[in-house]
Amino acid sequence: RFAFPLLPIACCYAGLGLASLISNREKISATRFAFYQVSVFVAVISNVLASFYLSFYHQSAPLQVLDFLSADPSLSSVDFLTPCHSTPFHSHLHRPDVTMRFLDCSPLLEALRNLEGMNFSIVHGIEEEDMFFKDDFSFVKSRYLKGTARWPSHFVTKSDVTEELKDFFFENGYKLCASFFHTHESKMTVYCLL
């Protein structure tokens, strides 16, 4: 992200290098020129392969999850128990009839301490996201069994949630509806009501 502004300058220098290589072909030995050709070919192929993998495969689960949810006629509400802003949310779902919620990760500001009715976790300096990933089962249990939070028709989680939380979903009438590849270490899973 920080090196991106340097990309146009790097492309200019790469272009100058290739132009110099082509214009000075007669001055370069045949074996050295063949080495340069192979190097350019390997660089182009590796960039094409990396672009394809990173564009269509790696971390593609958030879009696949929302495509799945938008096609589900039983969807009325969904809670994303994933890292904050890891899915495109309404900008991809385009269903105003669906209530969506994700874990709160608001900045912890001292000014919030003086406001009444603020989320307990924010006032005491711990974000919901941190509480969930510290102990996912206790967080969900306190929110939906002891708290006043409504039960959604769907939950979206990452696959690294505890077995205890998975059992909790099954015991409370949810089933595993879909699972999508996210990275080589994790998947995104969708639980829906039976």
Short mmCIF file of N, CA, C and O in Angstrom, two decimals, residues 28-73:
data_model
loop_
_atom_site.label_atom_id
_atom_site.label_comp_id
_atom_site.label_asym_id
_atom_site.label_seq_id
_atom_site.Cartn_x
_atom_site.Cartn_y
_atom_site.Cartn_z
N ILE A 28 25.18 -7.24 -27.41
CA ILE A 28 25.12 -8.23 -26.33
C ILE A 28 25.35 -9.61 -26.93
O ILE A 28 24.85 -9.93 -28.01
N SER A 29 26.10 -10.43 -26.22
CA SER A 29 26.35 -11.79 -26.71
C SER A 29 25.05 -12.58 -26.76
O SER A 29 24.08 -12.27 -26.06
N ALA A 30 25.03 -13.59 -27.58
CA ALA A 30 23.82 -14.40 -27.79
C ALA A 30 23.37 -15.09 -26.50
O ALA A 30 22.17 -15.16 -26.20
N THR A 31 24.32 -15.61 -25.72
CA THR A 31 23.93 -16.30 -24.48
C THR A 31 23.37 -15.32 -23.45
O THR A 31 22.41 -15.63 -22.75
N ARG A 32 23.96 -14.15 -23.38
CA ARG A 32 23.46 -13.15 -22.43
C ARG A 32 22.07 -12.65 -22.86
O ARG A 32 21.19 -12.45 -22.02
N PHE A 33 21.87 -12.47 -24.16
CA PHE A 33 20.57 -12.03 -24.65
C PHE A 33 19.52 -13.11 -24.39
O PHE A 33 18.39 -12.80 -24.01
N ALA A 34 19.88 -14.38 -24.57
CA ALA A 34 18.95 -15.48 -24.28
C ALA A 34 18.59 -15.50 -22.79
O ALA A 34 17.44 -15.75 -22.43
N PHE A 35 19.58 -15.23 -21.94
CA PHE A 35 19.33 -15.15 -20.50
C PHE A 35 18.33 -14.03 -20.20
O PHE A 35 17.40 -14.21 -19.40
N TYR A 36 18.50 -12.88 -20.83
CA TYR A 36 17.57 -11.76 -20.63
C TYR A 36 16.16 -12.12 -21.11
O TYR A 36 15.17 -11.78 -20.46
N GLN A 37 16.07 -12.81 -22.24
CA GLN A 37 14.76 -13.21 -22.75
C GLN A 37 14.06 -14.16 -21.78
O GLN A 37 12.87 -14.01 -21.50
N VAL A 38 14.80 -15.12 -21.27
CA VAL A 38 14.23 -16.07 -20.31
C VAL A 38 13.81 -15.33 -19.03
O VAL A 38 12.75 -15.59 -18.47
N SER A 39 14.63 -14.39 -18.57
CA SER A 39 14.30 -13.62 -17.36
C SER A 39 13.01 -12.83 -17.54
O SER A 39 12.15 -12.81 -16.65
N VAL A 40 12.87 -12.18 -18.68
CA VAL A 40 11.65 -11.41 -18.95
C VAL A 40 10.45 -12.35 -19.03
O VAL A 40 9.38 -12.06 -18.47
N PHE A 41 10.61 -13.48 -19.69
CA PHE A 41 9.52 -14.45 -19.82
C PHE A 41 9.09 -14.96 -18.44
O PHE A 41 7.89 -15.02 -18.13
N VAL A 42 10.05 -15.32 -17.59
CA VAL A 42 9.74 -15.82 -16.25
C VAL A 42 9.04 -14.73 -15.43
O VAL A 42 8.07 -15.00 -14.70
N ALA A 43 9.51 -13.48 -15.55
CA ALA A 43 8.89 -12.38 -14.79
C ALA A 43 7.44 -12.16 -15.23
O ALA A 43 6.55 -11.97 -14.39
N VAL A 44 7.20 -12.20 -16.52
CA VAL A 44 5.84 -12.00 -17.03
C VAL A 44 4.93 -13.14 -16.61
O VAL A 44 3.82 -12.91 -16.10
N ILE A 45 5.38 -14.38 -16.78
CA ILE A 45 4.54 -15.53 -16.42
C ILE A 45 4.26 -15.56 -14.92
O ILE A 45 3.12 -15.80 -14.50
N SER A 46 5.27 -15.30 -14.09
CA SER A 46 5.04 -15.32 -12.65
C SER A 46 4.07 -14.22 -12.22
O SER A 46 3.24 -14.44 -11.35
N ASN A 47 4.13 -13.06 -12.85
CA ASN A 47 3.18 -11.99 -12.53
C ASN A 47 1.77 -12.32 -12.98
O ASN A 47 0.80 -12.00 -12.29
N VAL A 48 1.63 -12.96 -14.13
CA VAL A 48 0.31 -13.35 -14.61
C VAL A 48 -0.30 -14.40 -13.68
O VAL A 48 -1.47 -14.31 -13.30
N LEU A 49 0.50 -15.39 -13.27
CA LEU A 49 0.00 -16.42 -12.36
C LEU A 49 -0.37 -15.83 -11.00
O LEU A 49 -1.42 -16.16 -10.43
N ALA A 50 0.48 -14.95 -10.47
CA ALA A 50 0.19 -14.32 -9.18
C ALA A 50 -1.07 -13.45 -9.28
O ALA A 50 -1.91 -13.46 -8.38
N SER A 51 -1.22 -12.72 -10.37
CA SER A 51 -2.40 -11.88 -10.56
C SER A 51 -3.67 -12.72 -10.61
O SER A 51 -4.69 -12.36 -10.02
N PHE A 52 -3.61 -13.82 -11.34
CA PHE A 52 -4.78 -14.70 -11.44
C PHE A 52 -5.15 -15.25 -10.06
O PHE A 52 -6.31 -15.21 -9.66
N TYR A 53 -4.17 -15.78 -9.33
CA TYR A 53 -4.42 -16.36 -8.01
C TYR A 53 -4.97 -15.32 -7.04
O TYR A 53 -5.97 -15.55 -6.35
N LEU A 54 -4.32 -14.15 -6.98
CA LEU A 54 -4.74 -13.13 -6.02
C LEU A 54 -6.06 -12.47 -6.40
O LEU A 54 -6.79 -12.00 -5.54
N SER A 55 -6.40 -12.45 -7.68
CA SER A 55 -7.64 -11.81 -8.12
C SER A 55 -8.86 -12.72 -8.00
O SER A 55 -9.96 -12.25 -7.68
N PHE A 56 -8.69 -14.00 -8.24
CA PHE A 56 -9.85 -14.87 -8.33
C PHE A 56 -9.96 -15.94 -7.24
O PHE A 56 -11.01 -16.53 -7.07
N TYR A 57 -8.88 -16.20 -6.50
CA TYR A 57 -8.91 -17.31 -5.58
C TYR A 57 -8.64 -16.91 -4.13
O TYR A 57 -9.44 -17.19 -3.25
N HIS A 58 -7.55 -16.23 -3.88
CA HIS A 58 -7.13 -15.88 -2.52
C HIS A 58 -8.08 -14.85 -1.90
O HIS A 58 -8.37 -13.83 -2.49
N GLN A 59 -8.61 -15.15 -0.73
CA GLN A 59 -9.52 -14.29 0.03
C GLN A 59 -10.77 -13.89 -0.77
O GLN A 59 -11.24 -12.77 -0.69
N SER A 60 -11.31 -14.84 -1.50
CA SER A 60 -12.52 -14.57 -2.29
C SER A 60 -13.79 -14.93 -1.53
O SER A 60 -14.89 -14.69 -2.02
N ALA A 61 -13.67 -15.48 -0.34
CA ALA A 61 -14.84 -15.94 0.42
C ALA A 61 -15.85 -14.84 0.74
O ALA A 61 -17.05 -15.10 0.67
N PRO A 62 -15.45 -13.62 1.13
CA PRO A 62 -16.47 -12.63 1.45
C PRO A 62 -17.46 -12.37 0.30
O PRO A 62 -18.67 -12.27 0.54
N LEU A 63 -16.97 -12.32 -0.93
CA LEU A 63 -17.88 -12.12 -2.06
C LEU A 63 -18.74 -13.35 -2.32
O LEU A 63 -19.93 -13.24 -2.62
N GLN A 64 -18.14 -14.53 -2.17
CA GLN A 64 -18.91 -15.76 -2.37
C GLN A 64 -19.99 -15.92 -1.30
O GLN A 64 -21.10 -16.37 -1.60
N VAL A 65 -19.67 -15.54 -0.07
CA VAL A 65 -20.66 -15.61 1.01
C VAL A 65 -21.84 -14.70 0.69
O VAL A 65 -23.00 -15.10 0.81
N LEU A 66 -21.56 -13.48 0.26
CA LEU A 66 -22.65 -12.55 -0.03
C LEU A 66 -23.43 -12.96 -1.27
O LEU A 66 -24.65 -12.74 -1.34
N ASP A 67 -22.79 -13.57 -2.24
CA ASP A 67 -23.52 -14.12 -3.38
C ASP A 67 -24.46 -15.23 -2.93
O ASP A 67 -25.62 -15.31 -3.35
N PHE A 68 -23.96 -16.09 -2.04
CA PHE A 68 -24.78 -17.16 -1.50
C PHE A 68 -25.97 -16.60 -0.72
O PHE A 68 -27.10 -17.04 -0.89
N LEU A 69 -25.70 -15.62 0.13
CA LEU A 69 -26.78 -15.03 0.94
C LEU A 69 -27.81 -14.31 0.08
O LEU A 69 -29.02 -14.39 0.36
N SER A 70 -27.38 -13.62 -0.94
CA SER A 70 -28.34 -12.88 -1.78
C SER A 70 -29.26 -13.83 -2.54
O SER A 70 -30.38 -13.45 -2.88
N ALA A 71 -28.82 -15.05 -2.79
CA ALA A 71 -29.65 -16.01 -3.50
C ALA A 71 -30.53 -16.84 -2.56
O ALA A 71 -31.38 -17.59 -3.04
N ASP A 72 -30.36 -16.68 -1.26
CA ASP A 72 -31.11 -17.48 -0.29
C ASP A 72 -32.44 -16.80 0.02
O ASP A 72 -32.47 -15.73 0.63
N PRO A 73 -33.57 -17.40 -0.37
CA PRO A 73 -34.87 -16.77 -0.12
C PRO A 73 -35.26 -16.73 1.35
O PRO A 73 -36.10 -15.92 1.75
#
